[in-house]
Structure formats: structure tokens, C-alpha cells
Short mmCIF file of C-alpha atoms in Angstrom, two decimals:
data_model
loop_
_atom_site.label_atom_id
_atom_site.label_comp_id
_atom_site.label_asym_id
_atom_site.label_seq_id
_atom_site.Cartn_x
_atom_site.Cartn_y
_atom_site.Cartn_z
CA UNK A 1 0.00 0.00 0.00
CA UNK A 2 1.54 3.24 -0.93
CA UNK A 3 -0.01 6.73 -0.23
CA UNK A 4 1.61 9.45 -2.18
CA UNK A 5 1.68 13.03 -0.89
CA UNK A 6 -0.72 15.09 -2.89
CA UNK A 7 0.58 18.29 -4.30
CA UNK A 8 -0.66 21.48 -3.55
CA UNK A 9 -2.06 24.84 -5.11
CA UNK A 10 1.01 26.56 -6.12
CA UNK A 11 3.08 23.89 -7.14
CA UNK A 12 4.04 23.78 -10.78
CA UNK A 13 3.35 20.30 -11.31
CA UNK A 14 -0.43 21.08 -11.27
CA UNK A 15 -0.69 23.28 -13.99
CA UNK A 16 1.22 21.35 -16.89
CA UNK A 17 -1.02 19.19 -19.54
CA UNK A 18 -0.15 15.59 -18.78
CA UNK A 19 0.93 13.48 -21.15
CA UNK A 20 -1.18 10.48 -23.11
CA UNK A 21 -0.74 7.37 -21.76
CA UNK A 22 0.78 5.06 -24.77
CA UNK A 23 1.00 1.80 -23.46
CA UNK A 24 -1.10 0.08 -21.36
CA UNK A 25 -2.02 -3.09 -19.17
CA UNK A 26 1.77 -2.44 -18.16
CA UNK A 27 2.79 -3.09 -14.65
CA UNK A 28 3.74 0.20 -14.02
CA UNK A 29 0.38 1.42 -14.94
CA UNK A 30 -1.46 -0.80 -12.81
CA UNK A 31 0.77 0.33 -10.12
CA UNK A 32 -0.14 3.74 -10.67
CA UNK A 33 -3.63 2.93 -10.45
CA UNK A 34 -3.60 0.93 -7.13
CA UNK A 35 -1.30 4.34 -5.97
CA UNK A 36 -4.22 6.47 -6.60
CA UNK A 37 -6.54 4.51 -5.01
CA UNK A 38 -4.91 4.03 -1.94
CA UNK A 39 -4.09 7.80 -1.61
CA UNK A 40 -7.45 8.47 -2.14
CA UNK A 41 -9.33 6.21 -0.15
CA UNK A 42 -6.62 7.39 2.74
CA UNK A 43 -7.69 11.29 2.17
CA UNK A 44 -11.65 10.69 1.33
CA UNK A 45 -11.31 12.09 -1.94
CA UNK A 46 -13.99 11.82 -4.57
CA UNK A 47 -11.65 11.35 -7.39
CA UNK A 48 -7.77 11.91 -8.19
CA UNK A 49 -5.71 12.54 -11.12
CA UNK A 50 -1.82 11.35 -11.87
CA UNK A 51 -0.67 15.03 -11.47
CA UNK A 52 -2.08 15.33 -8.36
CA UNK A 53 0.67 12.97 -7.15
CA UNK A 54 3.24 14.04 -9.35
CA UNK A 55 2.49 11.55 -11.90
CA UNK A 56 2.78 13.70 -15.40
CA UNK A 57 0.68 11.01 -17.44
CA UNK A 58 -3.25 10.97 -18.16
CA UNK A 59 -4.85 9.06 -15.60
CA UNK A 60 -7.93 9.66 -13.17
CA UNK A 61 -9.35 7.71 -10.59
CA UNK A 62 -13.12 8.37 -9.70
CA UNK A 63 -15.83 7.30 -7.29
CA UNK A 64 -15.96 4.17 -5.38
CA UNK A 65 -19.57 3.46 -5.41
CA UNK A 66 -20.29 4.29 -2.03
CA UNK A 67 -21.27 7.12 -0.37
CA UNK A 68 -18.89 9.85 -0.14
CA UNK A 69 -17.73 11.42 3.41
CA UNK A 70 -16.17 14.66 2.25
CA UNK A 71 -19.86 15.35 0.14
CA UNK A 72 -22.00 13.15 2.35
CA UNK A 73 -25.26 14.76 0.44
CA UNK A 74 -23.89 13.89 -3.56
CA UNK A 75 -25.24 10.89 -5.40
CA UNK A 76 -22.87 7.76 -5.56
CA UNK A 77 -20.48 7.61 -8.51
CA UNK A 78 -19.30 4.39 -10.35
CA UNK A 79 -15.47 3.54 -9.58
CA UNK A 80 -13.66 4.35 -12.58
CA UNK A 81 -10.04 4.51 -14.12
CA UNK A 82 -10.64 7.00 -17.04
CA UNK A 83 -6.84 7.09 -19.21
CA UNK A 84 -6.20 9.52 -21.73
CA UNK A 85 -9.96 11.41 -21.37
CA UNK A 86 -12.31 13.42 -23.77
CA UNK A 87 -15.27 15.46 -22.91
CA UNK A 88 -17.59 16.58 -24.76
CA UNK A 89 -21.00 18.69 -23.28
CA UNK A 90 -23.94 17.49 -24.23
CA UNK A 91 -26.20 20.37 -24.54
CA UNK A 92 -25.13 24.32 -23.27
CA UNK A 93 -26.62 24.11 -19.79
CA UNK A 94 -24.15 24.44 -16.93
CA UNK A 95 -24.89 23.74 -13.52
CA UNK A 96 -23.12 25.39 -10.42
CA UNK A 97 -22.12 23.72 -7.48
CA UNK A 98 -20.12 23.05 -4.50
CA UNK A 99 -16.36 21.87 -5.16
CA UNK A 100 -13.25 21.08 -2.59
CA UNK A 101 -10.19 19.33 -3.65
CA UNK A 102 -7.31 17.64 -2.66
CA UNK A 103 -4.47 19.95 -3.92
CA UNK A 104 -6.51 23.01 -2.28
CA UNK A 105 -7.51 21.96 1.32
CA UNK A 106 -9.21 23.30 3.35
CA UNK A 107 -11.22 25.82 0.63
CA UNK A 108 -14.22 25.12 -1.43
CA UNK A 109 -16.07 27.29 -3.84
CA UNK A 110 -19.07 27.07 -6.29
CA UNK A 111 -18.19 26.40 -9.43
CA UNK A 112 -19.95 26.03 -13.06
CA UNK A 113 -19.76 22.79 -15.06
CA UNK A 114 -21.45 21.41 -18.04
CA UNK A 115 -24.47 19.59 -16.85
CA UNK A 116 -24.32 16.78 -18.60
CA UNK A 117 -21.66 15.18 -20.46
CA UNK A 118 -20.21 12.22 -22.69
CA UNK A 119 -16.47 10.88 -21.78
CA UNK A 120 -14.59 8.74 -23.36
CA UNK A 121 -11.22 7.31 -23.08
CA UNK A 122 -9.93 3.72 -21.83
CA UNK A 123 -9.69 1.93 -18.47
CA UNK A 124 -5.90 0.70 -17.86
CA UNK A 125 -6.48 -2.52 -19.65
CA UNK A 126 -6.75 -0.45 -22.53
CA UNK A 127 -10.95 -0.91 -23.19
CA UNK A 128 -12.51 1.93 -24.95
CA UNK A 129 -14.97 3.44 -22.12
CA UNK A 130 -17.66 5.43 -23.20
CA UNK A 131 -20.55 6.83 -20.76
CA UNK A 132 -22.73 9.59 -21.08
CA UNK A 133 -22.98 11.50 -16.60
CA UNK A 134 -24.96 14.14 -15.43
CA UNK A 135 -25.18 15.70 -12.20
CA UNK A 136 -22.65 15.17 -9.59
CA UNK A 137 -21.32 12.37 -11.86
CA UNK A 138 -20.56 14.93 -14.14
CA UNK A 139 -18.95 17.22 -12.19
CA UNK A 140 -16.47 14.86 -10.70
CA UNK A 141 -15.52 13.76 -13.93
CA UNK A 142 -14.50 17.43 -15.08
CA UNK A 143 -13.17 18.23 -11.96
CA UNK A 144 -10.69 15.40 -12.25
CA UNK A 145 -9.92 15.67 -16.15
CA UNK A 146 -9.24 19.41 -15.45
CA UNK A 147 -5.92 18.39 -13.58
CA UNK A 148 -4.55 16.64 -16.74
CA UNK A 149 -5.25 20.12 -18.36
CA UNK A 150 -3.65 21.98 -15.68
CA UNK A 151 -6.73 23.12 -14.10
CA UNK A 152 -7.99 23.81 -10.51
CA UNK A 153 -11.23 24.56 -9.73
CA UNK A 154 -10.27 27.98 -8.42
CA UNK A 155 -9.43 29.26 -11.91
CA UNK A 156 -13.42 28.23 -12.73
CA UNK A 157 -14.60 29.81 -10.38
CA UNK A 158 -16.76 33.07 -11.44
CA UNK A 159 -17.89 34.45 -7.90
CA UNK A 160 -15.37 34.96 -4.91
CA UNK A 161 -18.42 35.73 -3.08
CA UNK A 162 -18.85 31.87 -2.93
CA UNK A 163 -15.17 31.02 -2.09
CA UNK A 164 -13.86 30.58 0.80
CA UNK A 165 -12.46 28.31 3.77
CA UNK A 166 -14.61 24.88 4.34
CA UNK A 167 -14.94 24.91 8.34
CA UNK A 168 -16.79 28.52 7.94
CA UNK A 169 -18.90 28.09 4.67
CA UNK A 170 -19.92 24.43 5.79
CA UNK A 171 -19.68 23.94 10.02
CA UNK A 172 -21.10 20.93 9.97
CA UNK A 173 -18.33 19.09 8.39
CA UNK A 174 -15.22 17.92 9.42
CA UNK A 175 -12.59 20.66 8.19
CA UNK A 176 -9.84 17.98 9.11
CA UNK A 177 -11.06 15.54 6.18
CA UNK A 178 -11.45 18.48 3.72
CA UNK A 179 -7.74 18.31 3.39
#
């Protein structure tokens, strides 16, 4: 079991584009897979993306079909390995929400995503994957691909009115596991 330290706002790392992955069922990408998981599962996250631990390739983890502790409200998403990701909107309506993340703890902030989406890309054995997500499904899934875009979900962010630290904004959860 190895749990990575996540990188933070502010490091460099987090705002390159990754690179496509361009071989796969490899041992070192199943690896890289198992270290996502176990860093997430260790810091509650809802998803996580290569950069996030330094990784510079283009690989997100997301949901584990089950509930959610750090957004105890949000629908359960499907566990999924997403590799070398495209979105595409499906329709113009965007939906604003609630967002946290791993690389910025402590903060969250609404932010506006396209409501519903299709993604496509392949799991690490290399399968084409190709789902259509709406909701917080959705959401998750452009939060994480926005890290292999160097992306955080401050930059999205259209209202600093609606920004701001996680034990004020929301005192009901635990500020600790919002890290």
C-alpha cells in the first residue's frame, strides 16, 4: 500500500497538460492505479488525477460506489479509471455547485460545469470506455480531467463571493477531512 503526498495549489506540477498514456495493461500502470486509489481512499477524496501525485501522465481515478464522506449529500459515482480522457458537453446548460479538492484543502467554492456530459477514453487494460454522466457524476468527472489540463477549480470559479475556507462556509463538516 503506498499513499503518495498530494501536491498542492502553487506547485508547478499542477498546472502542466499531462501526457497520453501510450502503453497500457503495463505493470507500471497498474501500479499507478492501485497508488491512486490508496491515496485516495486514505484522504476521502472523490476522485484523483496522476498530477495530483506528481504523476505527469493521463490518468484519473473516480468514485468508489459508495457514499462519499467529504460530500455526504452527492449521489454515488461508479469507480472508474478514465486514461487519456475526452469530454464533450452534451447540450449548453451548466450547472453550479459546490467543489473542494485535494491539492486546495481546506477551501471550497461554487463552481460552473457542463451539466451533462459524454467521456470517453480507456480503463488501464486499454478498453474503450464510453458513458454519457450528469449531475454530480458529471462534475467529478470534469473536476478530475481538469488536472490533466492543468486546471484547478479555483481558476473556474466566477464568484469569490462563494469562495472561501470549508470549516466557515460548511460547520457541519469535518474541516480535518477536507484536506
Amino acid at each position: 500500500m503506498t499513499i503518495h503526498t498530494i501536491l498542492k495549489m502553487g506547485d508547478p506540477r499542477l498546472l502542466r497538460h499531462a501526457q497520453p498514456v501510450t502503453h497500457f495493461d503495463t505493470p507500471e500502470l497498474h501500479q499507478l492505479v492501485v497508488d491512486l486509489q490508496d491515496t485516495m481512499v486514505a484522504a476521502n477524496g472523490a476522485g484523483l488525477a496522476a498530477p495530483q501525485i506528481g504523476v505527469d501522465l493521463q490518468v484519473v481515478l473516480f468514485g468508489s460506489g459508495a457514499p462519499n464522506p467529504r460530500y455526504p449529500d452527492a449521489p454515488v459515482v461508479p469507480r472508474t479509471v478514465l486514461v487519456n480522457p475526452v469530454i464533450t458537453p452534451l447540450g449548453e446548460e451548466e450547472e453550479e455547485g459546490w467543489e473542494g479538492c485535494l491539492s486546495v484543502p481546506g477551501l471550497r467554492g461554487v463552481v460552473p460545469r457542463w451539466r451533462r456530459i459524454r467521456y470517453q477514453g480507456f480503463d488501464e487494460q486499454g478498453r474503450a470506455i464510453d458513458r454519457e454522466a450528469e449531475g454530480f457524476h458529471a462534475r467529478v468527472v470534469q473536476h478530475e480531467c481538469d488536472h490533466l489540463w492543468g486546471k484547478l477549480y479555483p481558476m473556474r470559479v466566477r464568484d469569490f463571493t462563494r469562495f472561501g475556507f470549508t470549516e466557515v462556509l460548511f460547520p457541519g463538516l469535518d474541516a480535518a477531512e477536507d484536506d
